[in-house]
Each structure stands twice: as C-alpha cells, then as structure tokens.
GROMACS .gro file of C-alpha atoms in nm:
model
  299
    1MET     CA    1   0.892   3.443  -4.326
    2VAL     CA    2   0.569   3.259  -4.380
    3SER     CA    3   0.529   2.959  -4.597
    4LEU     CA    4   0.374   3.023  -4.903
    5GLU     CA    5   0.086   2.821  -4.808
    6LEU     CA    6  -0.020   3.065  -4.507
    7PHE     CA    7   0.077   3.354  -4.671
    8TYR     CA    8  -0.178   3.231  -4.939
    9HIS     CA    9  -0.423   3.182  -4.690
   10LEU     CA   10  -0.334   3.551  -4.534
   11LEU     CA   11  -0.419   3.670  -4.882
   12LYS     CA   12  -0.725   3.479  -4.918
   13GLY     CA   13  -0.853   3.604  -4.550
   14LEU     CA   14  -0.782   3.970  -4.691
   15SER     CA   15  -1.040   4.183  -4.817
   16LYS     CA   16  -1.009   4.280  -5.152
   17LYS     CA   17  -1.215   4.587  -5.172
   18SER     CA   18  -1.056   4.752  -4.851
   19LEU     CA   19  -0.699   4.651  -4.910
   20LYS     CA   20  -0.479   4.899  -5.058
   21LYS     CA   21  -0.132   4.766  -5.018
   22ILE     CA   22   0.049   4.497  -4.852
   23ILE     CA   23   0.426   4.572  -4.669
   24LEU     CA   24   0.612   4.319  -4.597
   25VAL     CA   25   0.917   4.343  -4.332
   26GLY     CA   26   1.183   4.047  -4.313
   27ASP     CA   27   1.524   3.950  -4.318
   28LYS     CA   28   1.656   3.779  -4.685
   29ASP     CA   29   1.989   3.684  -4.479
   30GLN     CA   30   1.758   3.488  -4.195
   31LEU     CA   31   1.621   3.129  -4.185
   32PRO     CA   32   1.349   3.060  -4.467
   33ALA     CA   33   1.027   2.934  -4.330
   34ILE     CA   34   1.007   2.597  -4.242
   35GLY     CA   35   0.731   2.543  -4.506
   36SER     CA   36   0.740   2.569  -4.894
   37GLY     CA   37   0.828   2.865  -5.040
   38TYR     CA   38   1.128   3.164  -5.014
   39LEU     CA   39   0.896   3.431  -5.030
   40ILE     CA   40   1.083   3.747  -4.927
   41ASN     CA   41   1.386   3.632  -5.177
   42ASP     CA   42   1.118   3.564  -5.474
   43PHE     CA   43   1.009   3.911  -5.409
   44ILE     CA   44   1.311   4.090  -5.423
   45ASP     CA   45   1.466   3.887  -5.717
   46ALA     CA   46   1.139   3.957  -5.903
   47LYS     CA   47   1.246   4.334  -5.894
   48ILE     CA   48   0.917   4.460  -5.960
   49PHE     CA   49   0.796   4.565  -5.583
   50GLU     CA   50   0.936   4.861  -5.391
   51THR     CA   51   1.219   4.748  -5.217
   52ILE     CA   52   1.365   4.890  -4.906
   53PHE     CA   53   1.730   4.799  -4.770
   54LEU     CA   54   1.765   4.883  -4.359
   55GLU     CA   55   2.118   5.037  -4.362
   56LYS     CA   56   2.164   5.151  -4.018
   57ILE     CA   57   2.167   4.849  -3.769
   58TYR     CA   58   1.963   4.957  -3.465
   59ARG     CA   59   1.951   4.629  -3.227
   60GLN     CA   60   2.310   4.579  -3.207
   61ALA     CA   61   2.360   5.011  -3.242
   62GLU     CA   62   2.616   4.987  -2.931
   63ASN     CA   63   2.829   4.680  -3.011
   64TYR     CA   64   2.969   4.677  -3.361
   65GLN     CA   65   3.126   4.360  -3.344
   66ILE     CA   66   2.842   4.125  -3.309
   67VAL     CA   67   2.722   4.339  -3.653
   68HIS     CA   68   3.107   4.298  -3.792
   69ASP     CA   69   3.051   3.908  -3.702
   70ALA     CA   70   2.715   3.849  -3.843
   71LEU     CA   71   2.851   4.026  -4.189
   72LYS     CA   72   3.155   3.816  -4.199
   73ILE     CA   73   2.933   3.528  -4.147
   74ASN     CA   74   2.719   3.645  -4.450
   75GLN     CA   75   2.952   3.708  -4.626
   76GLY     CA   76   3.081   3.304  -4.582
   77LEU     CA   77   3.401   3.405  -4.305
   78MET     CA   78   3.515   3.314  -4.010
   79PRO     CA   79   3.443   3.608  -3.742
   80PHE     CA   80   3.721   3.740  -3.544
   81PHE     CA   81   3.552   3.707  -3.204
   82ASP     CA   82   3.739   3.983  -3.001
   83GLY     CA   83   3.582   3.827  -2.652
   84SER     CA   84   3.421   4.182  -2.552
   85SER     CA   85   3.061   4.163  -2.740
   86SER     CA   86   3.127   3.836  -2.923
   87GLN     CA   87   3.297   3.506  -2.842
   88PHE     CA   88   3.376   3.136  -2.970
   89ILE     CA   89   3.452   2.858  -2.711
   90GLU     CA   90   3.589   2.542  -2.808
   91CYS     CA   91   3.541   2.219  -2.675
   92GLU     CA   92   3.399   1.891  -2.706
   93PRO     CA   93   3.036   1.744  -2.730
   94GLU     CA   94   3.058   1.599  -2.378
   95LEU     CA   95   3.205   1.892  -2.223
   96LEU     CA   96   2.956   2.118  -2.340
   97LYS     CA   97   2.739   2.099  -1.999
   98LYS     CA   98   3.045   2.215  -1.825
   99GLU     CA   99   3.121   2.505  -2.005
  100LEU     CA  100   2.750   2.627  -2.065
  101ILE     CA  101   2.680   2.628  -1.695
  102LYS     CA  102   3.032   2.847  -1.670
  103LYS     CA  103   2.925   3.077  -1.915
  104ILE     CA  104   2.585   3.162  -1.797
  105ASP     CA  105   2.742   3.171  -1.412
  106LEU     CA  106   2.924   3.462  -1.571
  107LEU     CA  107   2.682   3.637  -1.758
  108LEU     CA  108   2.472   3.594  -1.454
  109GLU     CA  109   2.774   3.764  -1.215
  110ALA     CA  110   2.792   3.997  -1.505
  111GLY     CA  111   2.473   4.145  -1.415
  112TYR     CA  112   2.274   3.983  -1.679
  113ASP     CA  113   1.946   3.854  -1.554
  114LYS     CA  114   1.805   3.495  -1.635
  115LYS     CA  115   1.550   3.643  -1.818
  116GLU     CA  116   1.806   3.798  -2.050
  117ILE     CA  117   2.007   3.510  -2.153
  118ALA     CA  118   1.918   3.261  -2.395
  119VAL     CA  119   2.030   2.936  -2.544
  120LEU     CA  120   1.992   2.813  -2.910
  121SER     CA  121   2.064   2.493  -3.058
  122PRO     CA  122   1.959   2.370  -3.407
  123ILE     CA  123   1.857   2.011  -3.293
  124TYR     CA  124   1.690   1.822  -3.026
  125LYS     CA  125   1.833   1.544  -3.019
  126TYR     CA  126   2.213   1.383  -2.892
  127GLN     CA  127   2.397   1.533  -2.572
  128THR     CA  128   2.412   1.895  -2.755
  129GLY     CA  129   2.061   1.891  -2.835
  130ILE     CA  130   1.753   2.091  -2.684
  131ASP     CA  131   1.600   1.795  -2.510
  132GLU     CA  132   1.922   1.744  -2.283
  133LEU     CA  133   2.046   2.099  -2.216
  134ASN     CA  134   1.677   2.194  -2.082
  135ILE     CA  135   1.718   1.901  -1.856
  136GLU     CA  136   2.059   2.003  -1.755
  137LEU     CA  137   1.949   2.387  -1.753
  138ASN     CA  138   1.638   2.314  -1.533
  139ASP     CA  139   1.847   2.142  -1.286
  140TYR     CA  140   2.099   2.465  -1.226
  141PHE     CA  141   1.842   2.710  -1.189
  142ARG     CA  142   1.600   2.501  -0.972
  143LYS     CA  143   1.939   2.437  -0.734
  144LYS     CA  144   2.005   2.783  -0.782
  145GLU     CA  145   1.695   2.944  -0.704
  146ASN     CA  146   1.620   2.641  -0.426
  147GLN     CA  147   1.281   2.565  -0.573
  148GLU     CA  148   1.061   2.337  -0.455
  149ILE     CA  149   1.029   2.050  -0.752
  150ILE     CA  150   0.662   1.939  -0.820
  151THR     CA  151   0.620   1.611  -0.977
  152TYR     CA  152   0.324   1.467  -1.204
  153HIS     CA  153   0.394   1.082  -1.336
  154ASP     CA  154   0.775   1.111  -1.488
  155LYS     CA  155   0.720   1.485  -1.544
  156LYS     CA  156   0.958   1.729  -1.309
  157LEU     CA  157   0.771   2.106  -1.251
  158ALA     CA  158   0.908   2.401  -1.031
  159LEU     CA  159   0.807   2.795  -0.994
  160ASN     CA  160   1.003   2.978  -1.246
  161ASP     CA  161   1.086   2.703  -1.468
  162LYS     CA  162   1.128   2.884  -1.851
  163VAL     CA  163   0.865   2.762  -2.141
  164ILE     CA  164   0.774   2.781  -2.465
  165ASN     CA  165   0.417   2.781  -2.579
  166LEU     CA  166   0.351   2.594  -2.884
  167VAL     CA  167  -0.018   2.656  -3.020
  168ASN     CA  168  -0.184   2.953  -3.106
  169ASP     CA  169  -0.490   3.043  -2.859
  170SER     CA  170  -0.705   3.379  -2.956
  171LYS     CA  171  -0.957   3.306  -2.713
  172GLN     CA  172  -0.634   3.365  -2.469
  173LYS     CA  173  -0.463   3.568  -2.671
  174ILE     CA  174  -0.117   3.349  -2.676
  175PHE     CA  175   0.068   3.217  -2.952
  176ASN     CA  176   0.310   3.009  -3.096
  177GLY     CA  177   0.669   3.121  -2.994
  178GLU     CA  178   0.614   3.326  -2.660
  179ILE     CA  179   0.794   3.239  -2.374
  180GLY     CA  180   0.709   3.263  -2.025
  181TYR     CA  181   0.744   3.108  -1.642
  182ILE     CA  182   0.593   2.917  -1.448
  183SER     CA  183   0.445   3.151  -1.167
  184ARG     CA  184   0.153   2.892  -0.998
  185PHE     CA  185   0.035   2.567  -0.937
  186VAL     CA  186  -0.327   2.482  -0.839
  187PHE     CA  187  -0.384   2.166  -0.658
  188GLY     CA  188  -0.720   1.995  -0.622
  189ASN     CA  189  -0.833   1.677  -0.407
  190LEU     CA  190  -0.875   1.362  -0.513
  191LYS     CA  191  -1.245   1.176  -0.468
  192THR     CA  192  -1.109   0.889  -0.311
  193LYS     CA  193  -0.833   1.003  -0.124
  194LYS     CA  194  -0.718   1.289   0.080
  195GLU     CA  195  -0.352   1.358  -0.126
  196LYS     CA  196  -0.417   1.688  -0.360
  197ILE     CA  197  -0.324   1.642  -0.723
  198LEU     CA  198  -0.223   1.907  -0.963
  199THR     CA  199  -0.506   2.032  -1.186
  200HIS     CA  200  -0.382   2.391  -1.310
  201ILE     CA  201  -0.020   2.544  -1.390
  202GLY     CA  202   0.040   2.927  -1.417
  203VAL     CA  203   0.301   3.080  -1.652
  204ASP     CA  204   0.369   3.471  -1.653
  205PHE     CA  205   0.462   3.542  -2.036
  206ASP     CA  206   0.700   3.883  -2.063
  207GLN     CA  207   0.491   4.002  -2.384
  208ASP     CA  208   0.222   4.204  -2.340
  209LYS     CA  209   0.314   4.085  -1.951
  210LYS     CA  210   0.017   3.819  -1.931
  211SER     CA  211  -0.072   3.551  -1.727
  212ILE     CA  212  -0.201   3.251  -1.872
  213THR     CA  213  -0.362   2.932  -1.629
  214TYR     CA  214  -0.334   2.635  -1.812
  215SER     CA  215  -0.531   2.315  -1.707
  216ARG     CA  216  -0.242   2.013  -1.660
  217SER     CA  217  -0.325   1.801  -2.008
  218ASN     CA  218  -0.310   2.138  -2.190
  219PHE     CA  219   0.050   2.259  -2.003
  220PHE     CA  220   0.179   1.931  -2.097
  221GLU     CA  221   0.054   1.921  -2.468
  222ASN     CA  222   0.088   2.286  -2.543
  223THR     CA  223   0.408   2.377  -2.376
  224TYR     CA  224   0.802   2.301  -2.371
  225PRO     CA  225   1.093   2.375  -2.171
  226ALA     CA  226   1.260   2.694  -2.300
  227TYR     CA  227   1.583   2.729  -2.166
  228CYS     CA  228   1.737   2.618  -2.446
  229THR     CA  229   1.530   2.670  -2.774
  230SER     CA  230   1.607   2.641  -3.119
  231VAL     CA  231   1.733   2.882  -3.341
  232HIS     CA  232   1.427   2.875  -3.569
  233LYS     CA  233   1.155   2.885  -3.259
  234TYR     CA  234   1.352   3.224  -3.170
  235GLN     CA  235   1.372   3.358  -3.502
  236GLY     CA  236   1.207   3.704  -3.472
  237SER     CA  237   1.281   3.726  -3.113
  238GLU     CA  238   1.573   3.916  -2.939
  239THR     CA  239   1.748   3.979  -2.545
  240LYS     CA  240   2.035   4.063  -2.398
  241ALA     CA  241   2.303   3.738  -2.423
  242VAL     CA  242   2.262   3.472  -2.693
  243ILE     CA  243   2.459   3.120  -2.636
  244VAL     CA  244   2.482   2.920  -2.947
  245VAL     CA  245   2.545   2.578  -2.969
  246LEU     CA  246   2.705   2.450  -3.265
  247PHE     CA  247   2.833   2.064  -3.300
  248SER     CA  248   2.882   1.839  -3.564
  249GLU     CA  249   2.568   1.657  -3.455
  250ALA     CA  250   2.374   1.887  -3.638
  251LYS     CA  251   2.590   1.866  -3.927
  252LYS     CA  252   2.263   1.869  -4.155
  253LEU     CA  253   2.125   2.162  -4.049
  254LEU     CA  254   2.423   2.382  -3.999
  255SER     CA  255   2.424   2.646  -4.225
  256LYS     CA  256   2.545   3.049  -4.295
  257LYS     CA  257   2.200   3.137  -4.236
  258LEU     CA  258   2.137   2.935  -3.921
  259ILE     CA  259   2.435   3.119  -3.773
  260TYR     CA  260   2.357   3.426  -3.892
  261THR     CA  261   2.042   3.416  -3.742
  262ALA     CA  262   2.143   3.271  -3.412
  263ILE     CA  263   2.413   3.540  -3.349
  264THR     CA  264   2.169   3.826  -3.453
  265ARG     CA  265   1.944   3.776  -3.188
  266ALA     CA  266   2.181   3.905  -2.966
  267LYS     CA  267   2.150   4.274  -2.866
  268GLN     CA  268   2.464   4.286  -2.617
  269TYR     CA  269   2.669   3.965  -2.626
  270SER     CA  270   2.697   3.665  -2.842
  271VAL     CA  271   2.876   3.348  -2.785
  272ILE     CA  272   2.928   3.068  -3.002
  273ILE     CA  273   2.994   2.695  -2.774
  274GLY     CA  274   3.103   2.437  -2.998
  275GLU     CA  275   3.357   2.271  -3.214
  276LYS     CA  276   3.573   2.479  -3.484
  277GLU     CA  277   3.520   2.228  -3.776
  278ALA     CA  278   3.145   2.244  -3.716
  279LEU     CA  279   3.142   2.603  -3.708
  280GLU     CA  280   3.356   2.664  -4.048
  281PHE     CA  281   3.124   2.373  -4.225
  282GLY     CA  282   2.839   2.560  -4.120
  283ILE     CA  283   2.967   2.927  -4.233
  284LYS     CA  284   3.067   2.760  -4.557
  285ASN     CA  285   2.773   2.586  -4.626
  286ASP     CA  286   2.488   2.822  -4.801
  287SER     CA  287   2.237   2.546  -4.923
  288ASP     CA  288   1.942   2.754  -4.713
  289SER     CA  289   1.944   2.966  -5.016
  290GLU     CA  290   1.892   2.646  -5.246
  291ARG     CA  291   1.516   2.675  -5.244
  292ILE     CA  292   1.391   2.614  -5.621
  293THR     CA  293   1.083   2.818  -5.696
  294ASN     CA  294   0.911   2.964  -5.935
  295ILE     CA  295   0.725   3.242  -5.826
  296LYS     CA  296   0.971   3.477  -5.912
  297TYR     CA  297   0.894   3.409  -6.272
  298LEU     CA  298   0.516   3.529  -6.232
  299TRP     CA  299   0.578   3.828  -6.327
   0.00000   0.00000   0.00000
C-alpha cells in the first residue's frame, strides 16, 4: 500500500474536473507502507466507502495448503506445513547457507527454472541477511552456469546475475522493484592504455520484456543483487516457488503480516527455513497493526 505522503501527492496531481472515481486495490493483511499511514485499513475502518472483499483465491487456486497455512498465520496460529506445497525446515543460522543451496538444488531438479524461485529475508545484515545470502547465491549460480566473472575494482559481475532496479526512471520506463538479469557487458579502451574497461551493463527485465543499458556508475548506484530480496521489496510480486528465511537475528522485524506476505508470494510452493522460535514469535506478533492514525475519524 502507498504511504500517506505518496497518496497525498497522487491526489494532488489528479485533475479534479475529470476525476470521477478512485478505486484502491490492496490486502489489509499484508505489510503496511514503509512510510507513514495505514491507508487501506483506515479506509475500511471508516465504513463510509464501498468495500469489496475477495473471497476466491486465484494465485494459489490449485495449492490449497499455501492458502490454508496463510489463513492459519493470519489467525496467529502455527501452520500445518504438509510438505506437498508448503514446508518448514528448522535449522541453526550457521547451517542456513547449506540448507538453502540444498533446497534450491531440489527445486531445480524438480523442474523449476531459477527465474521461478525467490528467496526472501527480512534483514540485510548478519549471516542470515540479504547481503550475505546474495554473495552465496551469486557464487552458486555462477559456478553452476560456468559464467566468467567480470571484476571492476571490488565489484564482481557475471552474465545472468539477478538484479533489482532501485529507482524510477520514466524515460526508460523502468521502476523501483523490477527484477532482471544481466545480459551483456560493454567495454571501452582507456586513453592511456590498451586494456579495456567496463563502461556499460545491459539488463533484461521480465516485466514488459524490456532491455535496459546502464552506464557503469548508474548500474552500481541504481541496482542491487536480487537472488535474495526483502519481503517489503517483493510485496506485490509473485513466483512459483518462494523460500522464506526466518531467524531470531531479525526478531525486531518479524511479524504475522511479514510472514503472511512472504508465503503468499508463492503460486505453487513455499518453504520457510529458520528457527522454530523465530517463526512462532513472528506469527504471534501483531505489532504491524498498531500504527496510530486519525484518518478514519475525519469522516
């Protein structure tokens, strides 16, 4: 859902003369906006706007267990995890990378493409965070695909590396949160030396089948490795298989809404890898629902 500030600017930019209706689509049980406000919940609680609730599940229509587990989590209860389309793998933080690679190997052997697998973590730091896991997964896929590594200072890149775009660029029609894969490198000659230097990086994005060429500086500033991404970044997206990483290192961020949002990104298969204590804590933690706003009292 959009933040209060963003929604304000959206409304301000609309034409009052031609505007007849605004339709908001969202899920009140997912994570709220990173910014201020709790708009969709406030609009529902105000009880003066026509509200329609989706009763039929479409994303996981053929995978009832994911739906069942999501409903359990929404009620603050531990899911069943039957192993067919949902699973919980308990492990210690120091064993995460081993378990993660093992699960990805099994998914690839089962016929999933790497583009159909998403790894989600609530945090960036520590051994269970996004930064460390991206290093591990980049190394894993580069070796598996026998890709040559391109080095620029302390940066390492390879063809087919998975990246996420972090900024909106209306001219190139590329937006924050879009995920793509490195498809080409462009090299130029140094004026004083014969050796070539990396100047541009091309990325193919699945959404709208577009291809963007970044200058070297723009690429390093505006993209980030994406074999593992945050739950917030992946909210609104979907893929066939989702692996969610949950450990006590992220305790401050664990909540019912975060876990619900994470597993419902999966269309066919979801697996949580982590500590049972962290999972139980998150499911019982409803702190995301405690935002104090006054919008619902305006009407």
